[in-house]
Every structure is written in C-alpha cells, then in structure tokens.
Amino acid sequence: MSTNLSGGDKFSINNKRAGIISRFRAIGCGAMAGALEQIYMDTQYSATDFDTRLELMLRAQELERNERKRRSLLKSSGLLSCPDIGLIRLNLPGGISIQDLDLCASVSRATSPKTLILSGPTGIGKTTVLTHLGRSYCSAGLTVMYRNTETLLRGLLHSEGKSRERLFRKAVSAQVLILDDFCIRTPMDDDLVWELFNIVEARLGNHEQRRPVFIGTQLDMESDDNGAGISPALGGSAVAESVADRLVNPGDLYVLTGESRRKGLQHKTAD
C-alpha cells in the first residue's frame, strides 16, 4: 500500500524551520534569522553546504551589530547631519583636495597623534568637512566628540561634581575630539582658556598617548608659525602660548578658500 506523505512532510518541515527562525529572533539574532529565512526560501542556496550557510548567517549578524554600533556612536558624538559624500566631493573648497579628504577620513589619520586644523572664512565648508570626517570615524567604530568650542568650555566651567567629571572625561577619552567655531569670539575669556588648556594637556601632553584634536576656525592661519595665529586669540598669556604650541606641534593645517556655501539673498528688480 502506498501512502502520499508529501503534504504532511512539507507542512511539518516548514513549521520546524519557522520555529528555528523564531528562536534565533528570541535570543536577539534577528539578522541571522533573516538570513536563514532567505536561505530556506531561495533555491539558489539549496546546494550550499552547512558551513557556507552558517557563514552567511554570521556575516549578516556582524553587519547588523556594526550598524547598531555606528548608530550608537553617532548618537553620542553630537555630530550634525551632512551632505552625501558625492556632493561634498563636488563642492570641496579650495585648499583641500579629494585625496586630502580621503586621507583625513582614514582610520590611520584619526588615530595619528597629529592635530588637524581647518581654517577659512564663514560658510566655506569647514563644518561640513569636519562632520564628514567624524561620521567616517564613527562608521569605522571610533569614538568621536563633536562640539562648538565655546559651548563645551562653558559647559565645563559652569558644571560641578560628577556632571563636570563626565563631560571632561568624555572630551579627553574620545578617540577624536572635534572643536568647531574655535575662537569665534576673541580674545577668549581667561577662564575658558584654562578649561581648554586642561583638555589639550590631557589629550596632547603625553607624546606617547596623544589623542588628536580637530579644529575648525575662522582665524587667519595662512602664515601661522608655531601657533602664532592662535595665541593672540586666546589672550596671549603663557597658558595661551602653551595651548597654541600643543595644538600645532605636530599638526596639519588646511587653509580653505573660495566663496561662502551659504547663498545670500538675491536682489531682484521688477520687470
């Protein structure tokens, strides 16, 4: 006597597979579950061996984990949104090439002990470039802290106890610290210069454990020599000179040129 079991076999196997997929999701392996579901449903995987299927599932889970980490790093960094890299490349200001941009965005540059300074007039694109660099580092798994310089320093100045300790520790421990609008008001208040000195000394004072500082500024740095353009903006004191010396030795300077990216009002005349 022959018995047709194909319907029952198919139903029971599908239930079993659905159960396996659900168990992966229950233990937080949603990406592996999705990959396994695709393997079950797509005939192109029918001939693949166990190791190949397992590799596909693990790769999917690793990609999901990395994306979660990237989003977490971006959220804690304080970085702004920025245009697509294609638009950034098309609209780069003078003074920095695409090759320079790619080099600055590399992990090796982010982990270099050298500071990086972008100098140029308002609207030239300093913040866009710095934001792109910071987001690139977050995608590579590095910790970044992006802040308006004066906002960070006043935050430290007016906070106390554990609140101050947390903010200072974050500014010092981030693998890359990005200080935008550096010295937007000059000369900088003495109290803020002291706060800046504490950060710079903690990050750059030990030559064997330097953590880079990236700066965006409107200061005229084109003819700067050993921080000569920075020290006066910080008040010209001995502390200011110490900060300036640490920020530029060693460091890379890009002087950005061109027109403001912020389009002004267009004057129209009546016909």
PDB file of C-alpha atoms in Angstrom:
ATOM      1  CA  MET A   1       0.000   0.000   0.000  1.00  0.00           C
ATOM      2  CA  SER A   2       1.381   3.365  -0.918  1.00  0.00           C
ATOM      3  CA  THR A   3       0.836   6.475   1.169  1.00  0.00           C
ATOM      4  CA  ASN A   4       1.282  10.050  -0.034  1.00  0.00           C
ATOM      5  CA  LEU A   5       3.043  11.924   2.783  1.00  0.00           C
ATOM      6  CA  SER A   6       4.324  14.885   0.775  1.00  0.00           C
ATOM      7  CA  GLY A   7       1.742  17.356   2.126  1.00  0.00           C
ATOM      8  CA  GLY A   8       2.340  16.405   5.749  1.00  0.00           C
ATOM      9  CA  ASP A   9       6.104  16.316   5.336  1.00  0.00           C
ATOM     10  CA  LYS A  10       6.175  19.771   3.777  1.00  0.00           C
ATOM     11  CA  PHE A  11       3.935  21.254   6.494  1.00  0.00           C
ATOM     12  CA  SER A  12       5.933  19.778   9.354  1.00  0.00           C
ATOM     13  CA  ILE A  13       9.273  20.839   7.880  1.00  0.00           C
ATOM     14  CA  ASN A  14       8.028  24.398   7.373  1.00  0.00           C
ATOM     15  CA  ASN A  15       6.805  24.522  10.955  1.00  0.00           C
ATOM     16  CA  LYS A  16      10.144  23.281  12.174  1.00  0.00           C
ATOM     17  CA  ARG A  17      12.011  25.887  10.136  1.00  0.00           C
ATOM     18  CA  ALA A  18       9.706  28.655  11.336  1.00  0.00           C
ATOM     19  CA  GLY A  19      10.397  27.553  14.893  1.00  0.00           C
ATOM     20  CA  ILE A  20      14.151  27.731  14.350  1.00  0.00           C
ATOM     21  CA  ILE A  21      13.851  31.220  12.866  1.00  0.00           C
ATOM     22  CA  SER A  22      11.732  32.345  15.824  1.00  0.00           C
ATOM     23  CA  ARG A  23      14.272  31.010  18.297  1.00  0.00           C
ATOM     24  CA  PHE A  24      17.064  32.990  16.613  1.00  0.00           C
ATOM     25  CA  ARG A  25      14.972  36.157  16.925  1.00  0.00           C
ATOM     26  CA  ALA A  26      14.120  35.386  20.538  1.00  0.00           C
ATOM     27  CA  ILE A  27      17.800  35.387  21.515  1.00  0.00           C
ATOM     28  CA  GLY A  28      18.459  38.681  19.707  1.00  0.00           C
ATOM     29  CA  CYS A  29      19.901  37.273  16.484  1.00  0.00           C
ATOM     30  CA  GLY A  30      17.436  38.904  14.135  1.00  0.00           C
ATOM     31  CA  ALA A  31      19.885  39.255  11.272  1.00  0.00           C
ATOM     32  CA  MET A  32      20.788  35.559  11.431  1.00  0.00           C
ATOM     33  CA  ALA A  33      17.084  34.747  11.459  1.00  0.00           C
ATOM     34  CA  GLY A  34      16.524  36.872   8.368  1.00  0.00           C
ATOM     35  CA  ALA A  35      19.453  35.276   6.569  1.00  0.00           C
ATOM     36  CA  LEU A  36      18.243  31.781   7.469  1.00  0.00           C
ATOM     37  CA  GLU A  37      14.765  32.600   6.220  1.00  0.00           C
ATOM     38  CA  GLN A  38      16.225  33.747   2.921  1.00  0.00           C
ATOM     39  CA  ILE A  39      18.288  30.554   2.680  1.00  0.00           C
ATOM     40  CA  TYR A  40      15.174  28.458   3.235  1.00  0.00           C
ATOM     41  CA  MET A  41      13.128  30.325   0.650  1.00  0.00           C
ATOM     42  CA  ASP A  42      15.696  30.910  -2.111  1.00  0.00           C
ATOM     43  CA  THR A  43      16.516  27.902  -4.268  1.00  0.00           C
ATOM     44  CA  GLN A  44      19.987  29.244  -5.071  1.00  0.00           C
ATOM     45  CA  TYR A  45      21.061  28.149  -1.575  1.00  0.00           C
ATOM     46  CA  SER A  46      19.693  24.614  -1.857  1.00  0.00           C
ATOM     47  CA  ALA A  47      23.044  23.176  -2.930  1.00  0.00           C
ATOM     48  CA  THR A  48      25.179  25.092  -0.421  1.00  0.00           C
ATOM     49  CA  ASP A  49      26.793  23.207   2.443  1.00  0.00           C
ATOM     50  CA  PHE A  50      26.278  23.845   6.151  1.00  0.00           C
ATOM     51  CA  ASP A  51      29.474  25.885   6.598  1.00  0.00           C
ATOM     52  CA  THR A  52      28.559  28.228   3.752  1.00  0.00           C
ATOM     53  CA  ARG A  53      25.089  28.808   5.147  1.00  0.00           C
ATOM     54  CA  LEU A  54      26.456  29.402   8.621  1.00  0.00           C
ATOM     55  CA  GLU A  55      28.973  31.903   7.226  1.00  0.00           C
ATOM     56  CA  LEU A  56      26.163  33.825   5.502  1.00  0.00           C
ATOM     57  CA  MET A  57      24.180  33.961   8.726  1.00  0.00           C
ATOM     58  CA  LEU A  58      27.146  35.089  10.811  1.00  0.00           C
ATOM     59  CA  ARG A  59      28.043  37.756   8.278  1.00  0.00           C
ATOM     60  CA  ALA A  60      24.515  39.137   8.384  1.00  0.00           C
ATOM     61  CA  GLN A  61      24.624  39.294  12.191  1.00  0.00           C
ATOM     62  CA  GLU A  62      28.021  41.010  12.162  1.00  0.00           C
ATOM     63  CA  LEU A  63      26.752  43.647   9.738  1.00  0.00           C
ATOM     64  CA  GLU A  64      23.738  44.320  11.949  1.00  0.00           C
ATOM     65  CA  ARG A  65      25.930  44.588  15.046  1.00  0.00           C
ATOM     66  CA  ASN A  66      28.277  47.014  13.305  1.00  0.00           C
ATOM     67  CA  GLU A  67      25.346  49.146  12.162  1.00  0.00           C
ATOM     68  CA  ARG A  68      23.951  49.283  15.698  1.00  0.00           C
ATOM     69  CA  LYS A  69      27.364  50.352  16.975  1.00  0.00           C
ATOM     70  CA  ARG A  70      27.664  53.008  14.264  1.00  0.00           C
ATOM     71  CA  ARG A  71      24.271  54.476  15.154  1.00  0.00           C
ATOM     72  CA  SER A  72      25.165  54.469  18.847  1.00  0.00           C
ATOM     73  CA  LEU A  73      28.500  56.202  18.213  1.00  0.00           C
ATOM     74  CA  LEU A  74      26.830  58.820  16.011  1.00  0.00           C
ATOM     75  CA  LYS A  75      24.173  59.494  18.619  1.00  0.00           C
ATOM     76  CA  SER A  76      26.693  60.060  21.412  1.00  0.00           C
ATOM     77  CA  SER A  77      29.116  62.070  19.248  1.00  0.00           C
ATOM     78  CA  GLY A  78      26.984  65.177  18.833  1.00  0.00           C
ATOM     79  CA  LEU A  79      27.755  65.200  15.100  1.00  0.00           C
ATOM     80  CA  LEU A  80      25.429  67.019  12.737  1.00  0.00           C
ATOM     81  CA  SER A  81      23.999  65.563   9.554  1.00  0.00           C
ATOM     82  CA  CYS A  82      25.935  66.296   6.381  1.00  0.00           C
ATOM     83  CA  PRO A  83      25.505  66.007   2.606  1.00  0.00           C
ATOM     84  CA  ASP A  84      26.247  62.833   0.706  1.00  0.00           C
ATOM     85  CA  ILE A  85      29.948  62.257   0.135  1.00  0.00           C
ATOM     86  CA  GLY A  86      29.413  62.694  -3.603  1.00  0.00           C
ATOM     87  CA  LEU A  87      28.102  66.222  -3.069  1.00  0.00           C
ATOM     88  CA  ILE A  88      30.934  67.003  -0.666  1.00  0.00           C
ATOM     89  CA  ARG A  89      33.488  65.928  -3.259  1.00  0.00           C
ATOM     90  CA  LEU A  90      31.817  68.046  -5.944  1.00  0.00           C
ATOM     91  CA  ASN A  91      31.723  71.133  -3.718  1.00  0.00           C
ATOM     92  CA  LEU A  92      35.059  70.972  -1.934  1.00  0.00           C
ATOM     93  CA  PRO A  93      36.502  74.420  -1.207  1.00  0.00           C
ATOM     94  CA  GLY A  94      39.958  75.346  -2.387  1.00  0.00           C
ATOM     95  CA  GLY A  95      42.851  74.360  -0.185  1.00  0.00           C
ATOM     96  CA  ILE A  96      41.889  70.694   0.249  1.00  0.00           C
ATOM     97  CA  SER A  97      41.809  68.035  -2.460  1.00  0.00           C
ATOM     98  CA  ILE A  98      39.726  64.878  -2.738  1.00  0.00           C
ATOM     99  CA  GLN A  99      42.892  62.923  -1.941  1.00  0.00           C
ATOM    100  CA  ASP A 100      43.412  65.047   1.183  1.00  0.00           C
ATOM    101  CA  LEU A 101      39.790  64.461   2.211  1.00  0.00           C
ATOM    102  CA  ASP A 102      40.083  60.697   1.798  1.00  0.00           C
ATOM    103  CA  LEU A 103      43.359  60.646   3.736  1.00  0.00           C
ATOM    104  CA  CYS A 104      41.873  62.702   6.577  1.00  0.00           C
ATOM    105  CA  ALA A 105      38.850  60.375   6.700  1.00  0.00           C
ATOM    106  CA  SER A 106      41.022  57.271   7.148  1.00  0.00           C
ATOM    107  CA  VAL A 107      41.345  55.426  10.445  1.00  0.00           C
ATOM    108  CA  SER A 108      45.121  55.851  10.324  1.00  0.00           C
ATOM    109  CA  ARG A 109      44.688  59.660  10.307  1.00  0.00           C
ATOM    110  CA  ALA A 110      42.116  59.536  13.091  1.00  0.00           C
ATOM    111  CA  THR A 111      44.488  57.559  15.281  1.00  0.00           C
ATOM    112  CA  SER A 112      47.503  59.713  14.398  1.00  0.00           C
ATOM    113  CA  PRO A 113      48.908  61.919  17.199  1.00  0.00           C
ATOM    114  CA  LYS A 114      48.782  64.966  14.892  1.00  0.00           C
ATOM    115  CA  THR A 115      46.104  67.621  15.239  1.00  0.00           C
ATOM    116  CA  LEU A 116      44.189  68.877  12.211  1.00  0.00           C
ATOM    117  CA  ILE A 117      43.148  72.496  11.677  1.00  0.00           C
ATOM    118  CA  LEU A 118      40.739  73.738   9.008  1.00  0.00           C
ATOM    119  CA  SER A 119      40.994  77.498   8.651  1.00  0.00           C
ATOM    120  CA  GLY A 120      38.800  79.647   6.449  1.00  0.00           C
ATOM    121  CA  PRO A 121      36.059  82.286   6.297  1.00  0.00           C
ATOM    122  CA  THR A 122      32.495  81.640   7.408  1.00  0.00           C
ATOM    123  CA  GLY A 123      30.409  79.467   5.117  1.00  0.00           C
ATOM    124  CA  ILE A 124      33.402  77.965   3.316  1.00  0.00           C
ATOM    125  CA  GLY A 125      32.575  74.384   4.372  1.00  0.00           C
ATOM    126  CA  LYS A 126      34.686  73.729   7.464  1.00  0.00           C
ATOM    127  CA  THR A 127      31.806  72.258   9.466  1.00  0.00           C
ATOM    128  CA  THR A 128      30.729  70.067   6.525  1.00  0.00           C
ATOM    129  CA  VAL A 129      34.219  68.627   6.133  1.00  0.00           C
ATOM    130  CA  LEU A 130      34.679  68.080   9.888  1.00  0.00           C
ATOM    131  CA  THR A 131      31.267  66.421  10.139  1.00  0.00           C
ATOM    132  CA  HIS A 132      32.059  64.110   7.239  1.00  0.00           C
ATOM    133  CA  LEU A 133      35.328  63.119   8.905  1.00  0.00           C
ATOM    134  CA  GLY A 134      33.621  62.478  12.241  1.00  0.00           C
ATOM    135  CA  ARG A 135      30.878  60.358  10.689  1.00  0.00           C
ATOM    136  CA  SER A 136      33.503  58.361   8.780  1.00  0.00           C
ATOM    137  CA  TYR A 137      35.313  57.609  12.034  1.00  0.00           C
ATOM    138  CA  CYS A 138      32.065  56.512  13.722  1.00  0.00           C
ATOM    139  CA  SER A 139      31.417  54.149  10.794  1.00  0.00           C
ATOM    140  CA  ALA A 140      34.869  52.687  11.428  1.00  0.00           C
ATOM    141  CA  GLY A 141      33.990  52.083  15.099  1.00  0.00           C
ATOM    142  CA  LEU A 142      35.896  55.015  16.631  1.00  0.00           C
ATOM    143  CA  THR A 143      34.536  57.263  19.379  1.00  0.00           C
ATOM    144  CA  VAL A 144      34.104  60.902  18.392  1.00  0.00           C
ATOM    145  CA  MET A 145      33.068  64.020  20.299  1.00  0.00           C
ATOM    146  CA  TYR A 146      31.939  66.999  18.223  1.00  0.00           C
ATOM    147  CA  ARG A 147      31.228  70.295  19.966  1.00  0.00           C
ATOM    148  CA  ASN A 148      31.102  74.014  19.421  1.00  0.00           C
ATOM    149  CA  THR A 149      34.265  75.073  21.254  1.00  0.00           C
ATOM    150  CA  GLU A 150      32.779  77.753  23.474  1.00  0.00           C
ATOM    151  CA  THR A 151      29.727  75.623  24.300  1.00  0.00           C
ATOM    152  CA  LEU A 152      31.970  72.805  25.538  1.00  0.00           C
ATOM    153  CA  LEU A 153      34.251  75.094  27.553  1.00  0.00           C
ATOM    154  CA  ARG A 154      31.381  76.975  29.186  1.00  0.00           C
ATOM    155  CA  GLY A 155      29.712  73.657  29.944  1.00  0.00           C
ATOM    156  CA  LEU A 156      32.813  72.607  31.846  1.00  0.00           C
ATOM    157  CA  LEU A 157      33.184  75.994  33.521  1.00  0.00           C
ATOM    158  CA  HIS A 158      29.643  76.047  34.906  1.00  0.00           C
ATOM    159  CA  SER A 159      29.245  72.373  35.818  1.00  0.00           C
ATOM    160  CA  GLU A 160      30.321  70.739  39.059  1.00  0.00           C
ATOM    161  CA  GLY A 161      30.933  67.354  40.622  1.00  0.00           C
ATOM    162  CA  LYS A 162      30.072  64.239  38.632  1.00  0.00           C
ATOM    163  CA  SER A 163      28.472  66.248  35.845  1.00  0.00           C
ATOM    164  CA  ARG A 164      31.720  68.074  35.175  1.00  0.00           C
ATOM    165  CA  GLU A 165      33.723  64.886  35.600  1.00  0.00           C
ATOM    166  CA  ARG A 166      31.614  63.059  32.975  1.00  0.00           C
ATOM    167  CA  LEU A 167      31.879  65.902  30.456  1.00  0.00           C
ATOM    168  CA  PHE A 168      35.613  66.314  30.942  1.00  0.00           C
ATOM    169  CA  ARG A 169      36.228  62.561  30.751  1.00  0.00           C
ATOM    170  CA  LYS A 170      34.260  62.351  27.506  1.00  0.00           C
ATOM    171  CA  ALA A 171      36.232  65.235  25.990  1.00  0.00           C
ATOM    172  CA  VAL A 172      39.507  63.606  26.986  1.00  0.00           C
ATOM    173  CA  SER A 173      38.726  59.953  26.246  1.00  0.00           C
ATOM    174  CA  ALA A 174      37.073  60.291  22.812  1.00  0.00           C
ATOM    175  CA  GLN A 175      39.420  58.929  20.187  1.00  0.00           C
ATOM    176  CA  VAL A 176      38.827  62.081  18.143  1.00  0.00           C
ATOM    177  CA  LEU A 177      37.753  65.441  19.580  1.00  0.00           C
ATOM    178  CA  ILE A 178      36.349  67.922  17.049  1.00  0.00           C
ATOM    179  CA  LEU A 179      36.181  71.553  18.178  1.00  0.00           C
ATOM    180  CA  ASP A 180      34.226  73.688  15.729  1.00  0.00           C
ATOM    181  CA  ASP A 181      33.945  77.504  15.683  1.00  0.00           C
ATOM    182  CA  PHE A 182      37.249  77.672  17.537  1.00  0.00           C
ATOM    183  CA  CYS A 183      37.897  81.199  18.876  1.00  0.00           C
ATOM    184  CA  ILE A 184      34.740  82.560  17.274  1.00  0.00           C
ATOM    185  CA  ARG A 185      34.998  85.388  19.812  1.00  0.00           C
ATOM    186  CA  THR A 186      38.413  86.807  20.563  1.00  0.00           C
ATOM    187  CA  PRO A 187      40.173  87.154  22.837  1.00  0.00           C
ATOM    188  CA  MET A 188      38.836  84.112  24.641  1.00  0.00           C
ATOM    189  CA  ASP A 189      37.949  84.587  28.311  1.00  0.00           C
ATOM    190  CA  ASP A 190      40.759  83.550  30.665  1.00  0.00           C
ATOM    191  CA  ASP A 191      38.526  81.031  32.451  1.00  0.00           C
ATOM    192  CA  LEU A 192      37.734  79.339  29.139  1.00  0.00           C
ATOM    193  CA  VAL A 193      41.406  79.293  28.166  1.00  0.00           C
ATOM    194  CA  TRP A 194      42.129  77.365  31.379  1.00  0.00           C
ATOM    195  CA  GLU A 195      39.411  74.849  30.544  1.00  0.00           C
ATOM    196  CA  LEU A 196      40.855  74.478  27.056  1.00  0.00           C
ATOM    197  CA  PHE A 197      44.340  74.033  28.479  1.00  0.00           C
ATOM    198  CA  ASN A 198      43.138  71.198  30.733  1.00  0.00           C
ATOM    199  CA  ILE A 199      41.608  69.364  27.765  1.00  0.00           C
ATOM    200  CA  VAL A 200      44.566  69.939  25.454  1.00  0.00           C
ATOM    201  CA  GLU A 201      47.085  68.950  28.111  1.00  0.00           C
ATOM    202  CA  ALA A 202      45.182  65.736  28.889  1.00  0.00           C
ATOM    203  CA  ARG A 203      44.883  64.798  25.202  1.00  0.00           C
ATOM    204  CA  LEU A 204      48.167  66.080  23.790  1.00  0.00           C
ATOM    205  CA  GLY A 205      50.541  66.490  26.723  1.00  0.00           C
ATOM    206  CA  ASN A 206      51.723  62.870  26.739  1.00  0.00           C
ATOM    207  CA  HIS A 207      53.536  62.304  23.440  1.00  0.00           C
ATOM    208  CA  GLU A 208      53.165  58.531  23.722  1.00  0.00           C
ATOM    209  CA  GLN A 209      49.386  58.615  24.250  1.00  0.00           C
ATOM    210  CA  ARG A 210      48.247  61.637  22.225  1.00  0.00           C
ATOM    211  CA  ARG A 211      44.639  61.714  21.097  1.00  0.00           C
ATOM    212  CA  PRO A 212      44.113  64.111  18.185  1.00  0.00           C
ATOM    213  CA  VAL A 213      42.108  67.323  18.254  1.00  0.00           C
ATOM    214  CA  PHE A 214      40.469  68.536  15.031  1.00  0.00           C
ATOM    215  CA  ILE A 215      39.636  72.232  14.791  1.00  0.00           C
ATOM    216  CA  GLY A 216      37.519  74.425  12.547  1.00  0.00           C
ATOM    217  CA  THR A 217      38.287  78.135  12.830  1.00  0.00           C
ATOM    218  CA  GLN A 218      37.978  81.486  11.091  1.00  0.00           C
ATOM    219  CA  LEU A 219      41.362  82.570  12.449  1.00  0.00           C
ATOM    220  CA  ASP A 220      43.868  83.634   9.794  1.00  0.00           C
ATOM    221  CA  MET A 221      46.273  80.729   9.920  1.00  0.00           C
ATOM    222  CA  GLU A 222      47.829  81.019   6.486  1.00  0.00           C
ATOM    223  CA  SER A 223      51.093  82.446   7.764  1.00  0.00           C
ATOM    224  CA  ASP A 224      50.893  80.791  11.149  1.00  0.00           C
ATOM    225  CA  ASP A 225      54.164  79.749  12.727  1.00  0.00           C
ATOM    226  CA  ASN A 226      54.133  77.613  15.873  1.00  0.00           C
ATOM    227  CA  GLY A 227      50.682  78.768  16.902  1.00  0.00           C
ATOM    228  CA  ALA A 228      51.283  82.490  16.292  1.00  0.00           C
ATOM    229  CA  GLY A 229      47.758  82.842  14.920  1.00  0.00           C
ATOM    230  CA  ILE A 230      46.173  81.037  17.873  1.00  0.00           C
ATOM    231  CA  SER A 231      47.946  82.503  20.893  1.00  0.00           C
ATOM    232  CA  PRO A 232      46.680  86.106  20.489  1.00  0.00           C
ATOM    233  CA  ALA A 233      43.117  84.847  20.007  1.00  0.00           C
ATOM    234  CA  LEU A 234      43.437  83.077  23.364  1.00  0.00           C
ATOM    235  CA  GLY A 235      44.664  86.233  25.078  1.00  0.00           C
ATOM    236  CA  GLY A 236      48.403  85.925  24.542  1.00  0.00           C
ATOM    237  CA  SER A 237      49.190  84.648  28.053  1.00  0.00           C
ATOM    238  CA  ALA A 238      51.695  81.939  28.895  1.00  0.00           C
ATOM    239  CA  VAL A 239      48.795  79.484  29.110  1.00  0.00           C
ATOM    240  CA  ALA A 240      47.582  80.599  25.677  1.00  0.00           C
ATOM    241  CA  GLU A 241      51.037  80.037  24.200  1.00  0.00           C
ATOM    242  CA  SER A 242      51.165  76.585  25.770  1.00  0.00           C
ATOM    243  CA  VAL A 243      47.793  75.661  24.256  1.00  0.00           C
ATOM    244  CA  ALA A 244      48.787  77.018  20.837  1.00  0.00           C
ATOM    245  CA  ASP A 245      52.100  75.153  20.861  1.00  0.00           C
ATOM    246  CA  ARG A 246      50.430  71.833  21.673  1.00  0.00           C
ATOM    247  CA  LEU A 247      47.752  72.299  19.009  1.00  0.00           C
ATOM    248  CA  VAL A 248      50.159  72.880  16.127  1.00  0.00           C
ATOM    249  CA  ASN A 249      53.121  70.678  17.079  1.00  0.00           C
ATOM    250  CA  PRO A 250      52.697  68.332  15.366  1.00  0.00           C
ATOM    251  CA  GLY A 251      49.673  69.177  13.242  1.00  0.00           C
ATOM    252  CA  ASP A 252      48.274  69.584   9.742  1.00  0.00           C
ATOM    253  CA  LEU A 253      46.797  72.876   8.532  1.00  0.00           C
ATOM    254  CA  TYR A 254      44.386  73.248   5.610  1.00  0.00           C
ATOM    255  CA  VAL A 255      43.542  76.824   4.652  1.00  0.00           C
ATOM    256  CA  LEU A 256      40.214  76.666   2.838  1.00  0.00           C
ATOM    257  CA  THR A 257      39.433  79.224   0.160  1.00  0.00           C
ATOM    258  CA  GLY A 258      36.535  80.167  -2.063  1.00  0.00           C
ATOM    259  CA  GLU A 259      33.064  81.624  -1.764  1.00  0.00           C
ATOM    260  CA  SER A 260      30.597  81.010   1.038  1.00  0.00           C
ATOM    261  CA  ARG A 261      28.384  77.934   0.526  1.00  0.00           C
ATOM    262  CA  ARG A 262      25.555  79.808   2.208  1.00  0.00           C
ATOM    263  CA  LYS A 263      23.754  81.576  -0.577  1.00  0.00           C
ATOM    264  CA  GLY A 264      22.781  85.132   0.254  1.00  0.00           C
ATOM    265  CA  LEU A 265      19.589  86.956  -0.692  1.00  0.00           C
ATOM    266  CA  GLN A 266      19.289  87.633  -4.400  1.00  0.00           C
ATOM    267  CA  HIS A 267      18.341  91.172  -5.356  1.00  0.00           C
ATOM    268  CA  LYS A 268      15.543  91.122  -7.901  1.00  0.00           C
ATOM    269  CA  THR A 269      14.228  94.066  -9.867  1.00  0.00           C
ATOM    270  CA  ALA A 270      10.690  94.459 -11.111  1.00  0.00           C
ATOM    271  CA  ASP A 271      10.132  93.965 -14.820  1.00  0.00           C
TER     272      ASP A 271
END
